[in-house]
Amino acid sequence: MLLRREAQAFRLPMAGPDDASGLVALVEDGALDPALIVAILGKTEGNGCVNDFSRGYAVSALRAALGRWLDAAALDRIAMVMSGGTEGALSPHMLVLAARPAPPNAAPGPALALGRCVTRDLAPYEIGRPAQIALAAEGVRAAMADAGVDEPETVHFAQVKVPLLSAAQIAAGGTAAADTLKSMGLSRGAAALGVGVALGEIDEADAMAAAVGAAPLWSARASCSAGVELKGMEVVVLGMSPAWAGPLRIDHAVMADGLDTDPVRAALRRLGARFDGQLPPHEAARVRAVLAKAEAPRSGAVRGWRHTMLDDSDISATRHARAFAAGALAAQIGHAALFVSGGAEHQGPDGGGPCAILYDASDKDSQ
Amino acid sequence: MLLRREAQAFRLPMAGPDDASGLVALVEDGALDPALIVAILGKTEGNGCVNDFSRGYAVSALRAALGRWLDAAALDRIAMVMSGGTEGALSPHMLVLAARPAPPNAAPGPALALGRCVTRDLAPYEIGRPAQIALAAEGVRAAMADAGVDEPETVHFAQVKVPLLSAAQIAAGGTAAADTLKSMGLSRGAAALGVGVALGEIDEADAMAAAVGAAPLWSARASCSAGVELKGMEVVVLGMSPAWAGPLRIDHAVMADGLDTDPVRAALRRLGARFDGQLPPHEAARVRAVLAKAEAPRSGAVRGWRHTMLDDSDISATRHARAFAAGALAAQIGHAALFVSGGAEHQGPDGGGPCAILYDASDKDSQ
Amino acid sequence: MLLRREAQAFRLPMAGPDDASGLVALVEDGALDPALIVAILGKTEGNGCVNDFSRGYAVSALRAALGRWLDAAALDRIAMVMSGGTEGALSPHMLVLAARPAPPNAAPGPALALGRCVTRDLAPYEIGRPAQIALAAEGVRAAMADAGVDEPETVHFAQVKVPLLSAAQIAAGGTAAADTLKSMGLSRGAAALGVGVALGEIDEADAMAAAVGAAPLWSARASCSAGVELKGMEVVVLGMSPAWAGPLRIDHAVMADGLDTDPVRAALRRLGARFDGQLPPHEAARVRAVLAKAEAPRSGAVRGWRHTMLDDSDISATRHARAFAAGALAAQIGHAALFVSGGAEHQGPDGGGPCAILYDASDKDSQ
Amino acid sequence: MLLRREAQAFRLPMAGPDDASGLVALVEDGALDPALIVAILGKTEGNGCVNDFSRGYAVSALRAALGRWLDAAALDRIAMVMSGGTEGALSPHMLVLAARPAPPNAAPGPALALGRCVTRDLAPYEIGRPAQIALAAEGVRAAMADAGVDEPETVHFAQVKVPLLSAAQIAAGGTAAADTLKSMGLSRGAAALGVGVALGEIDEADAMAAAVGAAPLWSARASCSAGVELKGMEVVVLGMSPAWAGPLRIDHAVMADGLDTDPVRAALRRLGARFDGQLPPHEAARVRAVLAKAEAPRSGAVRGWRHTMLDDSDISATRHARAFAAGALAAQIGHAALFVSGGAEHQGPDGGGPCAILYDASDKDSQ
């Protein structure tokens, strides 16, 4: 008989970018075997843009902390995806995802399935171009294989951490972007197109021919964030699979804009949640993670009313968009320890973005 | 027989701080008699902090535009309350409030009632101190008298625009604050205490003895914003009165924090709105204005999760808080043309704030 | 005999963007005839980027103030060039330039000569493209004619205020820039190329074929700034002419980078100044204006040391560059009431910019 | 015979906060014995304010890099003083100071002498109060003893890295500051008063009775910077001593404001430099380090002209001040790899600050 796996998800507060104490405590308490960690997704408190060192600092601290139990090769296998920017009341935290052999009494599946892949490094000239699209698609397929998920439609979330160009690389010439901030968008966009291709949402030929960042193509399940601290791409795929067991479930919604929470309400109800307005505490406790993308509509308006995010030279539009969507989602969920990430190029429609929810259906399985 | 009055409320988009074209069009179209304007509340697209000139620019443009019809004395009687900061998707707009003789067929009251008062100028040494508290209370009472509202409990919103200290005034000594940003908070806080006194929410002796900005006293109906462009205080009071007629109603909620929208849902339902998640378009169209305050909790946490708003040296906490609460409210209302104003010292509990809603109950009156 | 003209230059502090009181006082005191004003150059305290309303606010206040004496047509003839951004210790101030008939006893020329031109409006699709280059060149030639300056080499400074694209115009398509901040750079760059063409520094065919913002072509005497408040271009030319009289002189230097003040020292000495380190007070008093451009080198380094201006997502590179060059120039001149303007595309070499100095040689003429 | 010591100073570029590669190369090349490092002063590219993690990240990277050769106790003995904020063209770099036994042929002293001390941790309630003043004075005396410098007047620079309060500590009550940014200023100020006491510049009783941050007392040789990454104070003292040998010299100037470079010119000439305007390259090469403080004058003006640094709610005044003073100093020295640190409370006069220069007098000793 095939050994089933069970996904574990831990949401841990961070007192600073270098705070790995919660993770260490989990391991020391025996709640988590560090060798089974698949991915760590973190919201860190930098600006989420070019000069955000909180991401690299967090990765550095996580590696140092886990280095007590894992060697460098094992550390390299963990996808560490730090997304900068805790605007509004967003709370710095990490989501630790692990896969363990399912205990005999585990609730039967289908259940949350996890897979990962770290791609080769990208050359500066590849960033934001078809080579990155193809590599991202390849990475998603590899992560699906790692998860044992065969059907693209059962993937609900594909997180890709991508590199960006430095000013020095741009100055050296031949790159797709003329400034570093722009390169973040192109890199996220190319990766999202790759996700869409791998998940059957976007035609491969269309993606390869697309103007990255401008073409009206998008994935409803891609979430890409850029960071200065890596050169390849880190892919984590979350889906539902009968080969996995346990109480965790995942579903997703597409928000048409930052305030479009009705699809999120529908997804919560599909997952089994019951509520009128905000989730009551016992339902909020079941929501193990909310993973969403936010961005400012290029149209310059939200629901017909002009916004000023793209004209603000003091605060990056990505920061405005995260704070706003965070408020919308927090009002639904009941707190702001949410993984809301900015820059949603080709990730959902213009101005909107995907939102995936991890839900613990423990008591409800037997209902 | 006593002549009844009817309140009018117009929400107009602004293409920039100096855009008074919507207001001019209203007058030229005959929809609004400029002589009947009581107040203009605007959200303008500056930083909402010390060096936000979008507020003064807007007032200057409004006065120039209305100067075609009104003389200086008439202009001075209009309370022009510009609140800077359109973070997130908040949309620059103005809310024009007018009071006209009720037409004979106007729906019977009680209905929305309006009153206003412009106080004397404050001396620099009075700002943030008991003298300002007393003057604000006096201003609220005068505005209530102007509205014909006798009962404090029927007041649902008291907007006070307050001055702040300049660096030069601070350098001259004797002021309550040592920097300009701090002076904004003290000035808002003193005015809010004055509102609380006038509305019977705060004991007068307690208010006068309170450490402004620190004491745990608050009004559930005060909304104060600070601007460099005035020296006195401008008070606008909104309440319900049987002496007023027409379809407009007002109610208010107190949000315990920026994501606390369940009280807002309850207020909407009290006003007659029917909805499950977000307001459907026909209900959203009835909401003529949402007037809310937002601020970052001094505790450093929201619902037990650490926030970073007060530790961010790049973006003022008031900007974070507005963007976040705007997202929460917009997700409920259905758009972001909301008057969300920052800095809620003594305006609602720490980290939260009042939220007033103007609602057009036209069709529902006969139900 | 030909009537000689004499240039007047007044440097006036501004207490805020809307402070025209210094100008009003000059007129009321009889020191300035408002009908003779050629141009007003102002440094206002906004961010100098897209959403800087301090510029439009200042122009609005200046027009209102001068409206006591001048009609709309006369106001339109005054080039009002507000440059936003008073980073570091830069002081908000205005430079009022006027041309009066030279009194009989005026010191003989050659002396400072002034000319101006306001071009037709630019269509959105023209901004940053050859049409703008050609129109700017035409505007400079018209301003030279207005000044009575025939020889391009006697022009020491050509200030051009240019429009930028709004988010709405970009969304409508067909524009050279994909975002508003980018459009500011392209618009400044195209105007600078036009100045270079008119002054014989850049070959016309090269300019028309150039990639605006990227080609290694530059003018040593162009200074361009962008503002949301105009649609055409306002050109002011400053040069030396034998047809003008009086004590004012102008010369210019090219700074290779923001700290390259030795050429400025040389220009000061050419103008007659005597000093070792910083200008002593009696020499500083002779310097009536310093007009300089500053920008961050695209190479990513200054004198071989990496700078971080282009990687900073919190503060625009133009703001960093202005603050830094302001420090360098202020240390030479002795104060920071300097017109340092950011964004020096095609205005001096990459990372550097022109610097013009107005100097009162009164006592020295007879030496 | 007494063994003489020789100070070594290395200025190394940093490609990012975590870049210790230059230091590693120095050690691997045999140019530096890591066991002899006294202090590492770094300029890192964060905002230099509360949420600047570039400082802690740099310290973490330095400790990891040096951990190849030094144990934790040895690492703890190195004062690592990271000052955030590379505004303008300031270049991220580190200054490594080491003390080695003087080789027999070393140039005779007096020469640069180094000493250090790490104090005990401060309790939150001590920060910004007399306890911190006394502890800082004690730390300076201990560092002087470590350097073998007995005479306070031969100390030219005392760098103190100080802790700040977190939002959580402030919320817990009993602290001197009500917000984190304010706590940075009080902590720097208290340490500077302590330096002044130890160096005989400030009367001890006056310091203890002083309103920290407001009293008109200052040290001409203190430089204090605050960081979230430490709880005690790290003191490094630089002076001239006959017990030290080698070519390095130190002198200092006091700048009355950010553009006051004439005293710096005088100090350079005292050290032996010859120049007219900017230092020529062969003189710039001798300047091994420039250590300066910058701040915005609380008076609101520089040389009688209003500045806007204290009224800017988008950019912290410390960032403005660093960028501006950096420009002034870079224009004198010839590059911007300068240790300009913000927040000069009690470090030099209001709006000004000390500036120390390390100079290599190698060839000139024999002149």
mmCIF file of N, CA and C in Angstrom, chain A residues 11-16 45 86-93 259-262 265 269 276-278 302-303 305-309 312 314-315 319-320 323-324 326-328 330-331 334-337, chain B residues 11-16 45 86-93 259-262 265 269 276-278 302-303 305-309 312 315 319-320 323-324 326-328 330-331 334-337:
data_model
loop_
_atom_site.group_PDB
_atom_site.id
_atom_site.type_symbol
_atom_site.label_atom_id
_atom_site.label_comp_id
_atom_site.label_asym_id
_atom_site.label_seq_id
_atom_site.Cartn_x
_atom_site.Cartn_y
_atom_site.Cartn_z
ATOM 1 N N ARG A 11 1.817 28.762 11.526
ATOM 2 C CA ARG A 11 1.943 30.219 11.349
ATOM 3 C C ARG A 11 2.588 30.793 12.594
ATOM 4 N N LEU A 12 3.763 31.411 12.432
ATOM 5 C CA LEU A 12 4.569 31.844 13.577
ATOM 6 C C LEU A 12 4.839 33.339 13.525
ATOM 7 N N PRO A 13 4.612 34.048 14.607
ATOM 8 C CA PRO A 13 4.926 35.484 14.614
ATOM 9 C C PRO A 13 6.428 35.703 14.577
ATOM 10 N N MET A 14 6.836 36.830 14.009
ATOM 11 C CA MET A 14 8.257 37.192 13.975
ATOM 12 C C MET A 14 8.425 38.555 14.636
ATOM 13 N N ALA A 15 9.330 38.622 15.596
ATOM 14 C CA ALA A 15 9.570 39.881 16.300
ATOM 15 C C ALA A 15 10.494 40.802 15.513
ATOM 16 N N GLY A 16 11.061 40.282 14.441
ATOM 17 C CA GLY A 16 11.965 41.046 13.572
ATOM 18 C C GLY A 16 12.375 40.127 12.441
ATOM 19 N N GLU A 45 9.332 42.796 7.296
ATOM 20 C CA GLU A 45 8.892 44.176 7.441
ATOM 21 C C GLU A 45 9.725 45.226 6.713
ATOM 22 N N THR A 86 4.990 44.862 5.204
ATOM 23 C CA THR A 86 3.892 44.613 6.141
ATOM 24 C C THR A 86 3.157 45.925 6.376
ATOM 25 N N GLU A 87 2.629 46.459 5.291
ATOM 26 C CA GLU A 87 1.910 47.735 5.355
ATOM 27 C C GLU A 87 0.588 47.563 6.096
ATOM 28 N N GLY A 88 0.028 48.686 6.499
ATOM 29 C CA GLY A 88 -1.198 48.629 7.286
ATOM 30 C C GLY A 88 -0.902 47.822 8.535
ATOM 31 N N ALA A 89 -1.836 46.981 8.916
ATOM 32 C CA ALA A 89 -1.632 46.177 10.121
ATOM 33 C C ALA A 89 -1.069 44.798 9.804
ATOM 34 N N LEU A 90 -0.628 44.585 8.568
ATOM 35 C CA LEU A 90 -0.037 43.274 8.245
ATOM 36 C C LEU A 90 1.027 42.929 9.279
ATOM 37 N N SER A 91 1.032 41.678 9.702
ATOM 38 C CA SER A 91 1.919 41.288 10.788
ATOM 39 C C SER A 91 3.050 40.411 10.271
ATOM 40 N N PRO A 92 4.284 40.769 10.617
ATOM 41 C CA PRO A 92 5.411 39.935 10.210
ATOM 42 C C PRO A 92 5.249 38.530 10.779
ATOM 43 N N HIS A 93 5.300 37.558 9.900
ATOM 44 C CA HIS A 93 5.112 36.184 10.372
ATOM 45 C C HIS A 93 5.652 35.234 9.323
ATOM 46 N N LEU A 259 -10.619 45.214 -3.163
ATOM 47 C CA LEU A 259 -11.719 45.183 -2.206
ATOM 48 C C LEU A 259 -12.735 44.105 -2.540
ATOM 49 N N ASP A 260 -12.395 43.248 -3.477
ATOM 50 C CA ASP A 260 -13.351 42.245 -3.965
ATOM 51 C C ASP A 260 -13.317 40.994 -3.088
ATOM 52 N N THR A 261 -13.948 41.065 -1.951
ATOM 53 C CA THR A 261 -13.868 39.952 -1.006
ATOM 54 C C THR A 261 -15.021 38.959 -1.130
ATOM 55 N N ASP A 262 -16.028 39.233 -1.916
ATOM 56 C CA ASP A 262 -17.109 38.249 -2.029
ATOM 57 C C ASP A 262 -16.611 36.899 -2.567
ATOM 58 N N ARG A 265 -15.239 35.110 0.349
ATOM 59 C CA ARG A 265 -16.312 34.566 1.185
ATOM 60 C C ARG A 265 -16.830 33.243 0.608
ATOM 61 N N ARG A 269 -16.672 29.517 2.327
ATOM 62 C CA ARG A 269 -17.854 28.663 2.497
ATOM 63 C C ARG A 269 -17.666 27.315 1.822
ATOM 64 N N ASP A 276 -21.471 35.161 9.190
ATOM 65 C CA ASP A 276 -22.253 36.222 8.543
ATOM 66 C C ASP A 276 -21.308 37.300 8.061
ATOM 67 N N GLY A 277 -20.761 38.116 8.968
ATOM 68 C CA GLY A 277 -19.827 39.164 8.563
ATOM 69 C C GLY A 277 -18.401 38.633 8.635
ATOM 70 N N GLN A 278 -17.670 39.154 9.643
ATOM 71 C CA GLN A 278 -16.299 38.685 9.845
ATOM 72 C C GLN A 278 -16.348 37.255 10.389
ATOM 73 N N VAL A 302 -10.500 52.474 -9.329
ATOM 74 C CA VAL A 302 -11.085 51.289 -8.710
ATOM 75 C C VAL A 302 -12.592 51.519 -8.646
ATOM 76 N N ARG A 303 -13.338 50.656 -9.279
ATOM 77 C CA ARG A 303 -14.804 50.792 -9.318
ATOM 78 C C ARG A 303 -15.232 52.189 -9.789
ATOM 79 N N TRP A 305 -13.764 54.999 -9.410
ATOM 80 C CA TRP A 305 -13.229 56.131 -8.640
ATOM 81 C C TRP A 305 -11.714 56.167 -8.788
ATOM 82 N N ARG A 306 -11.185 57.341 -9.115
ATOM 83 C CA ARG A 306 -9.746 57.506 -9.310
ATOM 84 C C ARG A 306 -8.964 57.119 -8.059
ATOM 85 N N HIS A 307 -7.883 56.366 -8.210
ATOM 86 C CA HIS A 307 -6.964 56.160 -7.097
ATOM 87 C C HIS A 307 -5.670 56.897 -7.404
ATOM 88 N N THR A 308 -4.840 57.086 -6.387
ATOM 89 C CA THR A 308 -3.623 57.884 -6.570
ATOM 90 C C THR A 308 -2.357 57.049 -6.390
ATOM 91 N N MET A 309 -2.522 55.743 -6.326
ATOM 92 C CA MET A 309 -1.367 54.894 -5.998
ATOM 93 C C MET A 309 -0.235 55.008 -7.018
ATOM 94 N N ASP A 312 1.915 58.392 -6.845
ATOM 95 C CA ASP A 312 2.529 58.771 -5.581
ATOM 96 C C ASP A 312 4.034 58.523 -5.635
ATOM 97 N N ASP A 314 6.070 59.303 -3.264
ATOM 98 C CA ASP A 314 6.606 59.098 -1.916
ATOM 99 C C ASP A 314 6.487 57.641 -1.472
ATOM 100 N N ILE A 315 5.409 56.991 -1.852
ATOM 101 C CA ILE A 315 5.178 55.608 -1.440
ATOM 102 C C ILE A 315 4.928 54.782 -2.692
ATOM 103 N N ARG A 319 3.150 49.208 -2.130
ATOM 104 C CA ARG A 319 2.916 49.332 -0.695
ATOM 105 C C ARG A 319 1.481 49.779 -0.417
ATOM 106 N N HIS A 320 1.012 50.748 -1.184
ATOM 107 C CA HIS A 320 -0.389 51.154 -1.064
ATOM 108 C C HIS A 320 -1.313 49.955 -1.263
ATOM 109 N N ALA A 323 -1.384 47.379 1.612
ATOM 110 C CA ALA A 323 -2.077 47.867 2.810
ATOM 111 C C ALA A 323 -3.584 47.818 2.634
ATOM 112 N N PHE A 324 -4.030 48.187 1.451
ATOM 113 C CA PHE A 324 -5.466 48.271 1.187
ATOM 114 C C PHE A 324 -6.091 46.875 1.116
ATOM 115 N N ALA A 326 -4.915 44.234 2.325
ATOM 116 C CA ALA A 326 -4.784 43.640 3.654
ATOM 117 C C ALA A 326 -5.963 44.026 4.530
ATOM 118 N N GLY A 327 -6.380 45.284 4.454
ATOM 119 C CA GLY A 327 -7.528 45.724 5.229
ATOM 120 C C GLY A 327 -8.790 44.973 4.817
ATOM 121 N N ALA A 328 -8.971 44.833 3.519
ATOM 122 C CA ALA A 328 -10.157 44.136 3.014
ATOM 123 C C ALA A 328 -10.178 42.687 3.506
ATOM 124 N N ALA A 330 -8.376 41.302 6.016
ATOM 125 C CA ALA A 330 -8.381 41.196 7.474
ATOM 126 C C ALA A 330 -9.796 41.399 8.024
ATOM 127 N N ALA A 331 -10.563 42.295 7.397
ATOM 128 C CA ALA A 331 -11.933 42.528 7.858
ATOM 129 C C ALA A 331 -12.780 41.275 7.663
ATOM 130 N N GLY A 334 -10.477 38.352 10.220
ATOM 131 C CA GLY A 334 -10.503 38.643 11.641
ATOM 132 C C GLY A 334 -9.147 38.973 12.238
ATOM 133 N N HIS A 335 -8.108 38.977 11.430
ATOM 134 C CA HIS A 335 -6.793 39.445 11.884
ATOM 135 C C HIS A 335 -5.955 39.724 10.642
ATOM 136 N N ALA A 336 -4.739 40.222 10.866
ATOM 137 C CA ALA A 336 -3.929 40.655 9.734
ATOM 138 C C ALA A 336 -2.611 39.894 9.624
ATOM 139 N N ALA A 337 -2.561 38.688 10.145
ATOM 140 C CA ALA A 337 -1.378 37.840 9.926
ATOM 141 C C ALA A 337 -1.589 37.108 8.604
ATOM 142 N N ARG B 11 -21.506 63.867 -3.320
ATOM 143 C CA ARG B 11 -20.133 63.341 -3.313
ATOM 144 C C ARG B 11 -19.565 63.517 -4.721
ATOM 145 N N LEU B 12 -18.455 64.286 -4.798
ATOM 146 C CA LEU B 12 -17.926 64.685 -6.105
ATOM 147 C C LEU B 12 -16.475 64.254 -6.245
ATOM 148 N N PRO B 13 -16.120 63.611 -7.357
ATOM 149 C CA PRO B 13 -14.719 63.232 -7.558
ATOM 150 C C PRO B 13 -13.856 64.467 -7.792
ATOM 151 N N MET B 14 -12.592 64.374 -7.428
ATOM 152 C CA MET B 14 -11.639 65.464 -7.660
ATOM 153 C C MET B 14 -10.470 64.932 -8.481
ATOM 154 N N ALA B 15 -10.188 65.605 -9.577
ATOM 155 C CA ALA B 15 -9.083 65.183 -10.439
ATOM 156 C C ALA B 15 -7.741 65.663 -9.902
ATOM 157 N N GLY B 16 -7.763 66.505 -8.887
ATOM 158 C CA GLY B 16 -6.554 67.042 -8.274
ATOM 159 C C GLY B 16 -6.993 67.940 -7.131
ATOM 160 N N GLU B 45 -5.115 64.531 -1.854
ATOM 161 C CA GLU B 45 -4.103 63.507 -2.082
ATOM 162 C C GLU B 45 -2.689 63.836 -1.608
ATOM 163 N N THR B 86 -4.840 59.970 0.686
ATOM 164 C CA THR B 86 -5.697 59.015 -0.023
ATOM 165 C C THR B 86 -4.896 57.747 -0.264
ATOM 166 N N GLU B 87 -4.478 57.135 0.839
ATOM 167 C CA GLU B 87 -3.667 55.924 0.755
ATOM 168 C C GLU B 87 -4.511 54.746 0.264
ATOM 169 N N GLY B 88 -3.824 53.708 -0.152
ATOM 170 C CA GLY B 88 -4.537 52.580 -0.720
ATOM 171 C C GLY B 88 -5.333 53.071 -1.913
ATOM 172 N N ALA B 89 -6.554 52.576 -2.052
ATOM 173 C CA ALA B 89 -7.380 53.013 -3.181
ATOM 174 C C ALA B 89 -8.298 54.169 -2.821
ATOM 175 N N LEU B 90 -8.095 54.785 -1.674
ATOM 176 C CA LEU B 90 -8.934 55.934 -1.313
ATOM 177 C C LEU B 90 -8.944 56.932 -2.460
ATOM 178 N N SER B 91 -10.113 57.447 -2.746
ATOM 179 C CA SER B 91 -10.254 58.304 -3.919
ATOM 180 C C SER B 91 -10.448 59.755 -3.500
ATOM 181 N N PRO B 92 -9.662 60.668 -4.090
ATOM 182 C CA PRO B 92 -9.831 62.087 -3.770
ATOM 183 C C PRO B 92 -11.242 62.533 -4.157
ATOM 184 N N HIS B 93 -11.930 63.085 -3.221
ATOM 185 C CA HIS B 93 -13.298 63.510 -3.502
ATOM 186 C C HIS B 93 -13.723 64.527 -2.456
ATOM 187 N N LEU B 259 -9.944 46.844 11.433
ATOM 188 C CA LEU B 259 -10.603 45.786 10.682
ATOM 189 C C LEU B 259 -11.961 45.419 11.289
ATOM 190 N N ASP B 260 -12.404 46.204 12.232
ATOM 191 C CA ASP B 260 -13.622 45.863 12.970
ATOM 192 C C ASP B 260 -14.862 46.379 12.229
ATOM 193 N N THR B 261 -15.284 45.661 11.215
ATOM 194 C CA THR B 261 -16.383 46.145 10.382
ATOM 195 C C THR B 261 -17.742 45.599 10.797
ATOM 196 N N ASP B 262 -17.794 44.660 11.709
ATOM 197 C CA ASP B 262 -19.113 44.162 12.109
ATOM 198 C C ASP B 262 -20.007 45.269 12.694
ATOM 199 N N ARG B 265 -21.468 47.003 9.783
ATOM 200 C CA ARG B 265 -22.560 46.214 9.198
ATOM 201 C C ARG B 265 -23.854 46.415 9.990
ATOM 202 N N ARG B 269 -27.372 48.091 8.664
ATOM 203 C CA ARG B 269 -28.674 47.413 8.770
ATOM 204 C C ARG B 269 -29.679 48.272 9.542
ATOM 205 N N ASP B 276 -25.612 40.565 2.159
ATOM 206 C CA ASP B 276 -24.909 39.452 2.810
ATOM 207 C C ASP B 276 -23.450 39.860 3.017
ATOM 208 N N GLY B 277 -22.662 39.882 1.934
ATOM 209 C CA GLY B 277 -21.259 40.269 2.069
ATOM 210 C C GLY B 277 -21.115 41.764 1.822
ATOM 211 N N GLN B 278 -20.520 42.075 0.682
ATOM 212 C CA GLN B 278 -20.367 43.468 0.300
ATOM 213 C C GLN B 278 -21.744 44.030 -0.077
ATOM 214 N N VAL B 302 -2.469 44.270 16.731
ATOM 215 C CA VAL B 302 -3.874 44.235 16.342
ATOM 216 C C VAL B 302 -4.340 42.793 16.500
ATOM 217 N N ARG B 303 -5.338 42.579 17.327
ATOM 218 C CA ARG B 303 -5.841 41.240 17.605
ATOM 219 C C ARG B 303 -4.712 40.268 17.994
ATOM 220 N N TRP B 305 -1.633 40.259 17.093
ATOM 221 C CA TRP B 305 -0.521 40.135 16.142
ATOM 222 C C TRP B 305 0.196 41.473 16.035
ATOM 223 N N ARG B 306 1.508 41.441 16.146
ATOM 224 C CA ARG B 306 2.319 42.663 16.073
ATOM 225 C C ARG B 306 2.107 43.395 14.755
ATOM 226 N N HIS B 307 1.942 44.710 14.814
ATOM 227 C CA HIS B 307 1.978 45.504 13.581
ATOM 228 C C HIS B 307 3.240 46.349 13.598
ATOM 229 N N THR B 308 3.601 46.880 12.440
ATOM 230 C CA THR B 308 4.869 47.617 12.331
ATOM 231 C C THR B 308 4.647 49.099 12.038
ATOM 232 N N MET B 309 3.422 49.540 12.120
ATOM 233 C CA MET B 309 3.112 50.915 11.705
ATOM 234 C C MET B 309 3.863 51.965 12.503
ATOM 235 N N ASP B 312 7.772 52.332 11.633
ATOM 236 C CA ASP B 312 8.170 52.566 10.250
ATOM 237 C C ASP B 312 8.620 54.011 10.072
ATOM 238 N N ILE B 315 7.241 55.528 6.291
ATOM 239 C CA ILE B 315 5.839 55.897 6.072
ATOM 240 C C ILE B 315 5.210 56.177 7.427
ATOM 241 N N ARG B 319 -0.588 57.114 7.743
ATOM 242 C CA ARG B 319 -0.807 56.700 6.352
ATOM 243 C C ARG B 319 -1.088 55.204 6.278
ATOM 244 N N HIS B 320 -0.312 54.420 7.014
ATOM 245 C CA HIS B 320 -0.576 52.970 7.093
ATOM 246 C C HIS B 320 -2.016 52.723 7.554
ATOM 247 N N ALA B 323 -4.800 53.541 5.006
ATOM 248 C CA ALA B 323 -4.868 52.586 3.895
ATOM 249 C C ALA B 323 -5.535 51.292 4.317
ATOM 250 N N PHE B 324 -5.201 50.867 5.518
ATOM 251 C CA PHE B 324 -5.711 49.580 6.003
ATOM 252 C C PHE B 324 -7.206 49.667 6.308
ATOM 253 N N ALA B 326 -9.238 51.787 5.196
ATOM 254 C CA ALA B 326 -9.931 52.039 3.928
ATOM 255 C C ALA B 326 -10.252 50.731 3.227
ATOM 256 N N GLY B 327 -9.292 49.801 3.248
ATOM 257 C CA GLY B 327 -9.544 48.501 2.625
ATOM 258 C C GLY B 327 -10.682 47.773 3.319
ATOM 259 N N ALA B 328 -10.665 47.809 4.642
ATOM 260 C CA ALA B 328 -11.715 47.127 5.401
ATOM 261 C C ALA B 328 -13.087 47.709 5.077
ATOM 262 N N ALA B 330 -13.954 49.674 2.461
ATOM 263 C CA ALA B 330 -14.290 49.574 1.039
ATOM 264 C C ALA B 330 -14.816 48.184 0.712
ATOM 265 N N ALA B 331 -14.242 47.157 1.353
ATOM 266 C CA ALA B 331 -14.721 45.795 1.112
ATOM 267 C C ALA B 331 -16.163 45.631 1.580
ATOM 268 N N GLY B 334 -18.167 48.718 -1.015
ATOM 269 C CA GLY B 334 -18.147 48.435 -2.448
ATOM 270 C C GLY B 334 -17.366 49.424 -3.288
ATOM 271 N N HIS B 335 -16.795 50.422 -2.664
ATOM 272 C CA HIS B 335 -15.883 51.335 -3.368
ATOM 273 C C HIS B 335 -15.058 52.069 -2.319
ATOM 274 N N ALA B 336 -14.121 52.895 -2.799
ATOM 275 C CA ALA B 336 -13.185 53.534 -1.868
ATOM 276 C C ALA B 336 -13.262 55.061 -1.891
ATOM 277 N N ALA B 337 -14.396 55.594 -2.278
ATOM 278 C CA ALA B 337 -14.599 57.046 -2.168
ATOM 279 C C ALA B 337 -15.123 57.332 -0.766
#
